Short mmCIF file of C-alpha atoms in Angstrom, two decimals:
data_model
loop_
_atom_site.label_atom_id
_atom_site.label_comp_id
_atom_site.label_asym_id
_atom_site.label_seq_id
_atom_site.Cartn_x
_atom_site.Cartn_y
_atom_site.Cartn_z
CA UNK A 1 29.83 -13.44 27.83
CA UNK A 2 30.81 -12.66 31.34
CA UNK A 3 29.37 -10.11 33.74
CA UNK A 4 31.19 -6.94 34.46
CA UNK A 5 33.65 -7.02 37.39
CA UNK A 6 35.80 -4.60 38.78
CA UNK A 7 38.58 -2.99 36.77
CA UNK A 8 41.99 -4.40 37.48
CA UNK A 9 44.10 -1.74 35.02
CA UNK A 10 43.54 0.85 33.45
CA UNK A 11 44.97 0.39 29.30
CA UNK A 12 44.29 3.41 27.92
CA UNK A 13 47.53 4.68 27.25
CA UNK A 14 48.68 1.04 25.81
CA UNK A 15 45.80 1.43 23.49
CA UNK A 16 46.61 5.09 22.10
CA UNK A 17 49.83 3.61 21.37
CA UNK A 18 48.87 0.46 19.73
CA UNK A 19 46.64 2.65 17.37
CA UNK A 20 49.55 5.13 15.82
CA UNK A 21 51.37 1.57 14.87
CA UNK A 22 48.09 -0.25 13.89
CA UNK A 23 46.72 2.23 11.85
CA UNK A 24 50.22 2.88 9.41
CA UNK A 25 50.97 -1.36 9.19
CA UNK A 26 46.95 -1.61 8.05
CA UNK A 27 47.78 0.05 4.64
CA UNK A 28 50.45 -2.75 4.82
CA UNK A 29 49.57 -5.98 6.03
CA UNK A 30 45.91 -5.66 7.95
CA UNK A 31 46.17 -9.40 9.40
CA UNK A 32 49.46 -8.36 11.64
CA UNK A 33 47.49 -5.16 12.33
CA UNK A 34 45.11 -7.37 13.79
CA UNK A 35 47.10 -9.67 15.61
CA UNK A 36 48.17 -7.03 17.47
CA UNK A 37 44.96 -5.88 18.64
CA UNK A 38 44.18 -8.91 19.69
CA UNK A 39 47.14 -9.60 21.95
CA UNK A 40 46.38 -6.18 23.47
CA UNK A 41 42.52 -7.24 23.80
CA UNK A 42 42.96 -10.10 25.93
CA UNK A 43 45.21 -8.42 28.41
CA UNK A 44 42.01 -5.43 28.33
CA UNK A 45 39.46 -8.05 28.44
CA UNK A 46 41.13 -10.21 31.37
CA UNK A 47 41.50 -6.69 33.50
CA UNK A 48 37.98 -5.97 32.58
CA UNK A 49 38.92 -2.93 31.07
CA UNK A 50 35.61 -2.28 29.21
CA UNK A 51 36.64 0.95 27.65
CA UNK A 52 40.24 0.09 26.48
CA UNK A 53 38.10 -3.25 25.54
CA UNK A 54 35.72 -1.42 23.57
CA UNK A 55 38.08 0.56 21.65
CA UNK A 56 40.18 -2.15 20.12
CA UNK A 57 37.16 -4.19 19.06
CA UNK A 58 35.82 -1.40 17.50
CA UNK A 59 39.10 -0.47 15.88
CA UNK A 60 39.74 -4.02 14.64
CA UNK A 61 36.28 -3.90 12.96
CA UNK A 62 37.11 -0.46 11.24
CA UNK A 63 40.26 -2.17 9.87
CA UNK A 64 38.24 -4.84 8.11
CA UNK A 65 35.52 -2.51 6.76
CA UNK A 66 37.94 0.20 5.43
CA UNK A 67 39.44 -2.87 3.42
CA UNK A 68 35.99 -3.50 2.37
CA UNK A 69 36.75 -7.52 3.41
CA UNK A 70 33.24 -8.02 4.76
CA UNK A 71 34.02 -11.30 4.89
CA UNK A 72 37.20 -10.75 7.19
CA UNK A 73 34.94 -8.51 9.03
CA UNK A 74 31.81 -11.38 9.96
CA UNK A 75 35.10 -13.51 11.06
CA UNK A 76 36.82 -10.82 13.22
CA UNK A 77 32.78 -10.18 14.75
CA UNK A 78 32.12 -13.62 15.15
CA UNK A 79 35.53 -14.55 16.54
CA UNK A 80 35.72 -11.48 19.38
CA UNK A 81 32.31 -12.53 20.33
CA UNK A 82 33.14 -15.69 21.45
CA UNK A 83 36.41 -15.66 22.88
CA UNK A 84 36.23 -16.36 26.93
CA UNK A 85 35.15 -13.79 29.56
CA UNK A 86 34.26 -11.34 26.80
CA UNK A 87 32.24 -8.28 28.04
CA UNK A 88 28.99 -7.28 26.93
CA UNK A 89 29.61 -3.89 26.64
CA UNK A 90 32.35 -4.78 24.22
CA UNK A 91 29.92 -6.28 21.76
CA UNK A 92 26.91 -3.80 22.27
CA UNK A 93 29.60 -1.58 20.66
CA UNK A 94 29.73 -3.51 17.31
CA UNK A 95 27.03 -1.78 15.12
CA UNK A 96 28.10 -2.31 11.17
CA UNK A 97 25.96 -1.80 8.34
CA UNK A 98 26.87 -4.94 6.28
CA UNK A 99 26.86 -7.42 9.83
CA UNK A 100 23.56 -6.94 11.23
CA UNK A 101 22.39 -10.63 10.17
CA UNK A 102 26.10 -11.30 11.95
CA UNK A 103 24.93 -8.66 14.71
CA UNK A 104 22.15 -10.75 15.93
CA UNK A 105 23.43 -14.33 15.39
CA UNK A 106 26.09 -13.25 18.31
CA UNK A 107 23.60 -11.43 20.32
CA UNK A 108 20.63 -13.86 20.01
CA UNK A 109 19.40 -13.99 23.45
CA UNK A 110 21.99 -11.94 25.41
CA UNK A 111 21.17 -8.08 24.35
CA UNK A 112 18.22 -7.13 22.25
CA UNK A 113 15.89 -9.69 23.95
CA UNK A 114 16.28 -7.99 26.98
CA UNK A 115 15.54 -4.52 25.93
CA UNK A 116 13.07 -4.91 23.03
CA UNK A 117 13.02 -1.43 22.62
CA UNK A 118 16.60 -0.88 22.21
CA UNK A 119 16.38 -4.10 19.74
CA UNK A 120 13.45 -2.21 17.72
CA UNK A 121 15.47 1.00 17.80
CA UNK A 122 18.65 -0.38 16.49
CA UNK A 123 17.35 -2.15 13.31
CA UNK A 124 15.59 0.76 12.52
CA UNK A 125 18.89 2.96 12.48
CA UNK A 126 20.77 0.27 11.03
CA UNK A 127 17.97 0.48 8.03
CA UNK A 128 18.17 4.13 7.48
CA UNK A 129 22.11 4.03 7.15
CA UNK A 130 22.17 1.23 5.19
CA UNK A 131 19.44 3.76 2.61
CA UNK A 132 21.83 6.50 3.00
CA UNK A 133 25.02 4.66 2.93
CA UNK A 134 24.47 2.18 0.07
CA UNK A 135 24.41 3.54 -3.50
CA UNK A 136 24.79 0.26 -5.66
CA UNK A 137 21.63 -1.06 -6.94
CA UNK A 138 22.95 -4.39 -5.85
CA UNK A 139 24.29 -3.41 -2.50
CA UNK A 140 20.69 -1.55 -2.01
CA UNK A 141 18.65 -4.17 -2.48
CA UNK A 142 20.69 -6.64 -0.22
CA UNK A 143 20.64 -4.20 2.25
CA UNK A 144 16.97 -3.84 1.67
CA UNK A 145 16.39 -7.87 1.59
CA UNK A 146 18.67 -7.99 5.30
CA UNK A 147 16.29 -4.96 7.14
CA UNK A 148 13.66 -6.47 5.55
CA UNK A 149 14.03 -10.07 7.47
CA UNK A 150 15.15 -8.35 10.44
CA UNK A 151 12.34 -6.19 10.49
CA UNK A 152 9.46 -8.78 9.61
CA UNK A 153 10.30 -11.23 11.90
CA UNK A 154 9.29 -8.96 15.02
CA UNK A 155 6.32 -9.36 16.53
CA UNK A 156 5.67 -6.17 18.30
CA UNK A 157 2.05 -6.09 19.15
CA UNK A 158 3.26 -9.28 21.67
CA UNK A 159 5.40 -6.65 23.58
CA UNK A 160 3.85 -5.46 26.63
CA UNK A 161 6.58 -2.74 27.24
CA UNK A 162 5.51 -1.03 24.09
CA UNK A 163 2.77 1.39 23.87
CA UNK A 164 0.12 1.76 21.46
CA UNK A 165 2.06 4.65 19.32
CA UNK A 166 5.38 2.21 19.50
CA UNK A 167 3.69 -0.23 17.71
CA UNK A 168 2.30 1.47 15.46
CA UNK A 169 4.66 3.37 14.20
CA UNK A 170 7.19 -0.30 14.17
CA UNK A 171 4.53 -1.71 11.64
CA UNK A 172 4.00 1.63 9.41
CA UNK A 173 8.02 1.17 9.19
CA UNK A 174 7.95 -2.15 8.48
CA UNK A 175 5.12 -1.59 5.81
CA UNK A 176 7.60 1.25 3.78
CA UNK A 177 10.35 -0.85 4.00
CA UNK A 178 8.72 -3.92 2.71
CA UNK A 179 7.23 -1.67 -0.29
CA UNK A 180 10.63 -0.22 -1.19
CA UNK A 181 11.96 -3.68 -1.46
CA UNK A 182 8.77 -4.96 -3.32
CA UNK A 183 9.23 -2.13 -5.72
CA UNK A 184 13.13 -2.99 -6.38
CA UNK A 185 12.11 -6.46 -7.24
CA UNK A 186 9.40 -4.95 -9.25
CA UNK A 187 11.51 -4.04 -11.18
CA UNK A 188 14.12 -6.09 -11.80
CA UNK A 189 11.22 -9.20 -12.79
CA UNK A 190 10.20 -5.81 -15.46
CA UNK A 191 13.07 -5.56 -17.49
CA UNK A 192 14.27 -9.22 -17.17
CA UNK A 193 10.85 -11.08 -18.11
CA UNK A 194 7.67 -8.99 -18.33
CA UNK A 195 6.24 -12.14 -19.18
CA UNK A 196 7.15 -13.60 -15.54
CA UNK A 197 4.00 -11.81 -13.72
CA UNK A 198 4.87 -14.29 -10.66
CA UNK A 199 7.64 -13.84 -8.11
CA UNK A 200 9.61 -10.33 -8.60
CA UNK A 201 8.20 -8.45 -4.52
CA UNK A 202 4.72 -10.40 -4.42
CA UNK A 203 5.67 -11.93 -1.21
CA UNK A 204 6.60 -8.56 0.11
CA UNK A 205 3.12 -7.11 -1.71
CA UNK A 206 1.65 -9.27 1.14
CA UNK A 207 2.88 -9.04 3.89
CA UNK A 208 2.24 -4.79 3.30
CA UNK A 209 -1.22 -6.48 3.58
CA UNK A 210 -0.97 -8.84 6.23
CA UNK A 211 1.00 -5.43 8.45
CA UNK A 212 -1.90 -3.15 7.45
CA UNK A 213 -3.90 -5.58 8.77
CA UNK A 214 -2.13 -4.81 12.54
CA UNK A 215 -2.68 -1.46 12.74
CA UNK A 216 -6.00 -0.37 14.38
CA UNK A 217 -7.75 2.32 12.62
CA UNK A 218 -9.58 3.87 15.77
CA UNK A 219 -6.05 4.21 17.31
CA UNK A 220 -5.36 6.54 14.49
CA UNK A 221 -8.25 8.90 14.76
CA UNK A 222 -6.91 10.61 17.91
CA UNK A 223 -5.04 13.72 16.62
CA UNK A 224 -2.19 13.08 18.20
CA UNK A 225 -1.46 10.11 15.82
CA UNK A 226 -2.31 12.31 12.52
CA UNK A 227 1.44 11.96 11.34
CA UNK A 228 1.37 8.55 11.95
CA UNK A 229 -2.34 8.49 10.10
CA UNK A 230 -0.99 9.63 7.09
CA UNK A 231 2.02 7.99 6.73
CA UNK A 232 -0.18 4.68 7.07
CA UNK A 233 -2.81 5.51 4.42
CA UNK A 234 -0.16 6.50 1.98
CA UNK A 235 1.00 2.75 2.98
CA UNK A 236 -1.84 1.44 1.88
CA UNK A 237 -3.15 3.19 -0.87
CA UNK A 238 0.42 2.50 -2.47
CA UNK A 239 -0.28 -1.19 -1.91
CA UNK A 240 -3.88 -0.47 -3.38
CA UNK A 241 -2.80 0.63 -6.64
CA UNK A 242 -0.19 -2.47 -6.92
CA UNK A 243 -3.39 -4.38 -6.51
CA UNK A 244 -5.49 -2.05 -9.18
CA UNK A 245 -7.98 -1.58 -6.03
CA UNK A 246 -9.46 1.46 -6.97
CA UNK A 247 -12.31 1.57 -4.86
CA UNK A 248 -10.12 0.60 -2.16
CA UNK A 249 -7.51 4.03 -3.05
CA UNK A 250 -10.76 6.03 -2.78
CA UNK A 251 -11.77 4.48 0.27
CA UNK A 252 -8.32 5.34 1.80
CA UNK A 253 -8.10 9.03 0.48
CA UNK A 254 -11.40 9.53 1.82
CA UNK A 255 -9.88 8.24 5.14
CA UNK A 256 -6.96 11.09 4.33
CA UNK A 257 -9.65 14.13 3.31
CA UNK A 258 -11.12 13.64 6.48
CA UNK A 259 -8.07 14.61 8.61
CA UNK A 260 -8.45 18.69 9.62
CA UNK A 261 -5.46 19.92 8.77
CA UNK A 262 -5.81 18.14 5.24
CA UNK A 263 -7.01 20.79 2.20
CA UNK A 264 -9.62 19.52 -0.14
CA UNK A 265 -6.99 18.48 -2.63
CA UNK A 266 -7.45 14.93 -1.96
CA UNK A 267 -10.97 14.96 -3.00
CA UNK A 268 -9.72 15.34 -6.75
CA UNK A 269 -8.09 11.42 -5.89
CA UNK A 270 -11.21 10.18 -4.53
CA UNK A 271 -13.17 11.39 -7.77
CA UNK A 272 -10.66 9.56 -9.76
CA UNK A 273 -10.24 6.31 -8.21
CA UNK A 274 -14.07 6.19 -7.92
CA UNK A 275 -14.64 6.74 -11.01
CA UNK A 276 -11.69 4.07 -11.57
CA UNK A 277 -13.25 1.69 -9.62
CA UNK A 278 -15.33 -1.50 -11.45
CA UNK A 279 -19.11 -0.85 -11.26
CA UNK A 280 -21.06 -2.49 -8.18
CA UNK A 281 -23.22 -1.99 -5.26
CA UNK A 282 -20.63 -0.48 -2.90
CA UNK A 283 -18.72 1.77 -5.65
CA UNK A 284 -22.26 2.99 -7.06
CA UNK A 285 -22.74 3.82 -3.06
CA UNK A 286 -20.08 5.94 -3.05
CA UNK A 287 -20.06 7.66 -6.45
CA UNK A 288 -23.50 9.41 -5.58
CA UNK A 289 -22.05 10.00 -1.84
CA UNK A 290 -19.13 11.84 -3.53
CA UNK A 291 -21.26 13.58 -6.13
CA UNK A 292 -23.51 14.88 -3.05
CA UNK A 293 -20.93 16.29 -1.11
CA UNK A 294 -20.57 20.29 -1.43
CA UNK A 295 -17.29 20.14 -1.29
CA UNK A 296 -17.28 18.91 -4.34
CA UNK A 297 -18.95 21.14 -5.99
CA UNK A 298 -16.24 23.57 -5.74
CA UNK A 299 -14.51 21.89 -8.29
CA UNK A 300 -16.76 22.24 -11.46
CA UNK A 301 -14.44 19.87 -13.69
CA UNK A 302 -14.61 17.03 -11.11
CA UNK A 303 -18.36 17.71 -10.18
CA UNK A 304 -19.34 17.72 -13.89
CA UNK A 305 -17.09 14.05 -14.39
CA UNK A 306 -18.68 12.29 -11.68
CA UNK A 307 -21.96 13.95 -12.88
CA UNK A 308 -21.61 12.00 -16.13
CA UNK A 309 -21.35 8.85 -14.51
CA UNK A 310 -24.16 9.19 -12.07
CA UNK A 311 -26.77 10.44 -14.80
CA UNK A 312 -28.40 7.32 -16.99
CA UNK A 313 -27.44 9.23 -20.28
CA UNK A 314 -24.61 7.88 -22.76
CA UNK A 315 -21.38 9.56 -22.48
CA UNK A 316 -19.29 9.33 -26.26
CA UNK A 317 -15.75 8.59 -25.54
CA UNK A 318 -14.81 11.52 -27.96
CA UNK A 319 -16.61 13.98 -26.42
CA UNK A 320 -15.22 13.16 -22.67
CA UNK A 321 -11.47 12.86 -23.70
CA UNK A 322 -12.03 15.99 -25.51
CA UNK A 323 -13.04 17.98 -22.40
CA UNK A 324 -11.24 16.08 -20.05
CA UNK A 325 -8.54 14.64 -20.97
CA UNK A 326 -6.23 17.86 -21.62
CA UNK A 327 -6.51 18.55 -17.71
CA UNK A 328 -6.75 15.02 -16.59
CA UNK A 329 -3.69 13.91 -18.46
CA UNK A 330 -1.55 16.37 -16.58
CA UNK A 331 -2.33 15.00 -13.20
CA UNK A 332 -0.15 12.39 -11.80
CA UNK A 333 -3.34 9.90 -11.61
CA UNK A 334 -3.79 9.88 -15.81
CA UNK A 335 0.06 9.96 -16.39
CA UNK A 336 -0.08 6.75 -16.42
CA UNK A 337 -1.18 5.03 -19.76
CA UNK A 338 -3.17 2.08 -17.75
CA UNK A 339 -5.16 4.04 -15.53
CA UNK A 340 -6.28 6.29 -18.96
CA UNK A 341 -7.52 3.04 -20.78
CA UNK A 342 -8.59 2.05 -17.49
CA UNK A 343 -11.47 5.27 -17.44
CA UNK A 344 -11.75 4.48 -20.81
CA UNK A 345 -13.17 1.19 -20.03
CA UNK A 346 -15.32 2.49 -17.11
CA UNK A 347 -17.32 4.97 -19.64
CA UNK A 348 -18.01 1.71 -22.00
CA UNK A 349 -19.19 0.01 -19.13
CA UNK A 350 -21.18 2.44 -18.47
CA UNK A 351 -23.08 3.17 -21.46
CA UNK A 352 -23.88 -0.29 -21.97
CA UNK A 353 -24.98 -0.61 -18.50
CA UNK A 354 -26.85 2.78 -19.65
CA UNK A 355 -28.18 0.97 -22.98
CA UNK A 356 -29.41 -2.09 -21.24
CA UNK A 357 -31.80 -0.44 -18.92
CA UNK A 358 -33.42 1.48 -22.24
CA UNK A 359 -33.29 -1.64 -25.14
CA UNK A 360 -34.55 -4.91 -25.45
CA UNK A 361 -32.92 -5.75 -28.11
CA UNK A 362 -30.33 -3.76 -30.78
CA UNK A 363 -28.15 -4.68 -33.59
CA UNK A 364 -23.98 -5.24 -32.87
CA UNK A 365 -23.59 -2.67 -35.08
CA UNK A 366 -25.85 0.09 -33.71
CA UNK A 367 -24.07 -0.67 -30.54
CA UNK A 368 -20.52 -0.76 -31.55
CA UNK A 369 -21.17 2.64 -33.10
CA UNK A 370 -22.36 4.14 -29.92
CA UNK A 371 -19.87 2.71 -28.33
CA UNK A 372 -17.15 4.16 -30.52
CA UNK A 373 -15.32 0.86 -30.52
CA UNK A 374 -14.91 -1.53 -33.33
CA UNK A 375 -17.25 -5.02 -33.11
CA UNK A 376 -14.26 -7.08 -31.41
CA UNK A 377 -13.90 -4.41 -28.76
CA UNK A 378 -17.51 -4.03 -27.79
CA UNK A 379 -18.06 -8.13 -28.07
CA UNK A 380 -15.32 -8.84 -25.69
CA UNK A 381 -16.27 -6.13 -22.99
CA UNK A 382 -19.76 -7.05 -23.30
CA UNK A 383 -18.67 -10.43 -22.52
CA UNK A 384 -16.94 -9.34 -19.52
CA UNK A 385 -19.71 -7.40 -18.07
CA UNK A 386 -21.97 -10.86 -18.75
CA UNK A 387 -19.80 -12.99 -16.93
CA UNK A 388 -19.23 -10.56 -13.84
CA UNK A 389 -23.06 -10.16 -13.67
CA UNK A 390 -23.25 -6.28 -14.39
CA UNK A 391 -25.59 -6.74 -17.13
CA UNK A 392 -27.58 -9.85 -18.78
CA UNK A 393 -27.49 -9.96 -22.54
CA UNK A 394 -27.15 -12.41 -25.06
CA UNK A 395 -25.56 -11.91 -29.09
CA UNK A 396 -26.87 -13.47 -31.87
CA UNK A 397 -24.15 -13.10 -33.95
CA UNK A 398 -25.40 -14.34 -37.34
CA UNK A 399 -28.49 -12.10 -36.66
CA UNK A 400 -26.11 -9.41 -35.55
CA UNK A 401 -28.61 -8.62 -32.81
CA UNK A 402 -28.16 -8.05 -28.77
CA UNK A 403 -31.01 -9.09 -26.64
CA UNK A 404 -31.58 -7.27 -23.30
CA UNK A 405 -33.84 -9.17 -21.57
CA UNK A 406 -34.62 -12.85 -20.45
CA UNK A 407 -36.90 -14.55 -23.09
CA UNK A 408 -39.91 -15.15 -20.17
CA UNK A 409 -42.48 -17.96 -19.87
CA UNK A 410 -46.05 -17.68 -20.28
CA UNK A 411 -45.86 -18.39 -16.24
CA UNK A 412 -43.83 -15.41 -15.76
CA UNK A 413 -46.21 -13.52 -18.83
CA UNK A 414 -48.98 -13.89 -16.03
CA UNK A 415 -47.53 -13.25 -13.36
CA UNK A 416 -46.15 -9.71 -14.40
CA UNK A 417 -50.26 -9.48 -15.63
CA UNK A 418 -51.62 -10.68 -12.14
CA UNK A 419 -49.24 -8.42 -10.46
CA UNK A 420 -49.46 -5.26 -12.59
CA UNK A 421 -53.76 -5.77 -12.43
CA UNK A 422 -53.09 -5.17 -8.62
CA UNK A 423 -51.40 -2.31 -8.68
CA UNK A 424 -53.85 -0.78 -11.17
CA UNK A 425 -56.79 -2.22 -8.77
CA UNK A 426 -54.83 -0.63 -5.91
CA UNK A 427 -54.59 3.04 -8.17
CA UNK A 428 -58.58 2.66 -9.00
CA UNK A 429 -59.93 2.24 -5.97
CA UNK A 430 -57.80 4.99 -4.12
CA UNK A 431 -58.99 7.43 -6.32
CA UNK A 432 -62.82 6.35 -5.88
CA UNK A 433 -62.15 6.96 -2.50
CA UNK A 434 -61.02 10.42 -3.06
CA UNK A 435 -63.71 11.19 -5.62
CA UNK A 436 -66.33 10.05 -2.69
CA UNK A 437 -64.27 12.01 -0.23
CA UNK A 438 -64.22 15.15 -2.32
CA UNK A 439 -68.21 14.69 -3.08
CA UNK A 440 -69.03 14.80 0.69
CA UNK A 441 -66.93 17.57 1.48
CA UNK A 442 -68.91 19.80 -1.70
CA UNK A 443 -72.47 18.16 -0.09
CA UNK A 444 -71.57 19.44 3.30
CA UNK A 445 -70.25 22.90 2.14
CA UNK A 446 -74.15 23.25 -0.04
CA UNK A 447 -75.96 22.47 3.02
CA UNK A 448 -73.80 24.70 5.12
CA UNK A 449 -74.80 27.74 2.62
#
């Protein structure tokens, strides 16, 4: 493309002509509409008349999309693009929805490289019109798919001209984008194969996880980035809940409560995913942090749930859907069928976890009846909690027994005894000593009298 030079002549009232016959013969016959403009284009182009110039790419362009013949439309880009001495300006102005893969094939290297920003800003426009423009569920996820690619294959934390807030706000963009895509193709593999789980947005699942990855946290602690805070954590507790990562949708709420201008509601989601969450060191950790904080005692429904799972009593399935499920259904959490069978399997796990701390041994059928499952149901998640490590236990099944606890060697028999003599050693002489103690102190208060 050639550098601007001075203006020879000035076309404008050539191209106001052209225009009143263009515009009636492209109802007729758009290629001699065309070939106009293009006669009239070089003579513009030649007198560097980047206005005129301008005006009858942009015109030519119009005529192709109005006919909806993208594909005339990449050839009329592509071809005005290349023809000799054509001015940048001319090209800057060709900014179509359905062309941007066209848009930077011709402009590799010449436009957006120099001014990343301008690069970053135009893809981002382009994205929102295609979202408002495009109402086909085909068109929309093309248009998706094109903004997608576009937007992923910047790197912007490797541009120095940006600052911190630049980037950030890039990658939080490129994060929604990428889910509302993922989600399309979601569910398209849904109602085609719901057998498929692989393919459908998994590769766009990831790289919401690889972007999150490329946003610094700290950076987002500064009040001045709290609308860019929350847009982020909604990012990735969306991506958490793809993943069933409770803990992880807890850990990011929590992030979210913790903003000032943020009311308590989103304590209520960090009970729930908590609660959600599979049992272990780190979830356990922050179950009895939530349960401690007054906050959340404000909310006697939630306090008295997480109560249930902190206390090392049995909870009866029954009893819990019975008193919570009427208000717990109506939330937007419990909605959901899964995440209901979901609690539902975190109060089994919990009694057994409950019963294996108190027995040694019991019968399957003593436990399936706490439980409130039938035998199939309580052998399969007891085998799940075995292999995970959560609890050790072992079913006889012809016995129809559960064992607790290890069977031990006489080793380990006298060890325990060695240990346990010890401690009661320990106990028997520290209260000799405060039985001698307590003797001298009444021997000294006689004398004294």
């Amino acid at each position: 493309m050639a550098d601007p030079k001075k203006q020879e002549k000035d076309f404008t009232k050539e191209v106001d002509s052209l225009f009143e016959e263009t515009k009636k013969l492209a109802t007729t016959n758009i290629q001699e509409a065309l070939d106009k403009i293009y006669v009239l284009e070089k003579q513009t182009r030649n007198a560097s008349d980047l206005k005129s110039t301008t005006r009858l790419v942009k015109e030519a362009s119009e005529i192709c999309y109005l006919s909806h013949n993208f594909e005339l439309l990449n050839s009329n880009i592509n071809t005005l693009s290349k023809r000799h001495g054509q001015l940048k300006g001319a090209i800057q102005g060709m900014k179509w929805l359905e062309l941007i893969e066209t848009l930077r094939n011709v402009t590799e290297g010449k436009i957006f490289l120099e001014t990343p920003r301008a690069r970053i800003s135009l893809l981002l426009a382009h994205y929102h019109e295609s979202l408002a423009k495009t109402h086909e569920e085909a068109k929309r996820k093309e248009s998706l798919q094109v903004a997608s690619d576009l937007l992923s294959d910047l790197q912007v934390e490797t541009y120095s001209s940006m600052d911190r807030r630049e980037k950030t706000e890039f990658l939080v963009e490129q994060m929604r984008l990428l889910i509302a895509l993922a989600r399309l193709k979601d569910g398209e593999i849904g109602v085609k194969d719901k057998k498929d789980s692989i393919g459908g947005g998994e590769s766009e699942w990831v790289k919401v996880r690889v972007g999150g990855r490329k946003v610094n946290e700290e950076f987002l602690k500064d009040a001045a980035n709290e609308d860019l805070k929350l847009k982020y954590y909604d990012m990735m507790i969306q991506f958490a809940l793809h993943e069933s990562a409770y803990l992880d949708a807890a850990k990011y709420y929590y992030k979210v409560w913790e903003t000032p201008t943020i009311k308590d509601d989103a304590i209520e989601h960090i009970v729930y995913y908590v609660v959600l969450a599979p049992h272990d060191n780190e979830q356990s950790d922050m179950l009895h942090r939530t349960f401690a904080n007054p906050a959340l005692s404000r909310l006697e429904l939630h306090y008295a749930l997480v109560k249930c799972f902190t206390t090392p009593e049995l909870m009866r399935w029954p009893g819990i859907e019975q008193i919570y499920g009427p208000h717990l259904k109506k939330t937007i959490v419990f909605s959901a069928d899964k995440l209901w069978e979901d609690l539902h399997t975190r109060v089994i796990e919990h009694n057994i976890r409950i019963m294996s701390q108190y027995y040694t041994r019991i019968t399957l059928a003593r436990l399936t009846s706490l439980l409130d499952l039938t035998q199939q149901q309580t052998e399969e998640v007891l085998c799940r909690l075995v292999v995970s490590g959560t609890v050790w236990a072992r079913v006889d099944r012809p016995a129809g027994i559960v064992n607790f606890r290890k069977s031990r060697s006489a080793e380990d028999v006298m060890n325990d005894w060695s240990s346990d003599m010890q401690r009661l050693l320990g106990l028997v002489e520290k209260t000799w000593m405060s039985v001698n103690a307590a003797q001298a102190a009444q021997s000294r208060a006689v004398k004294a009298s």
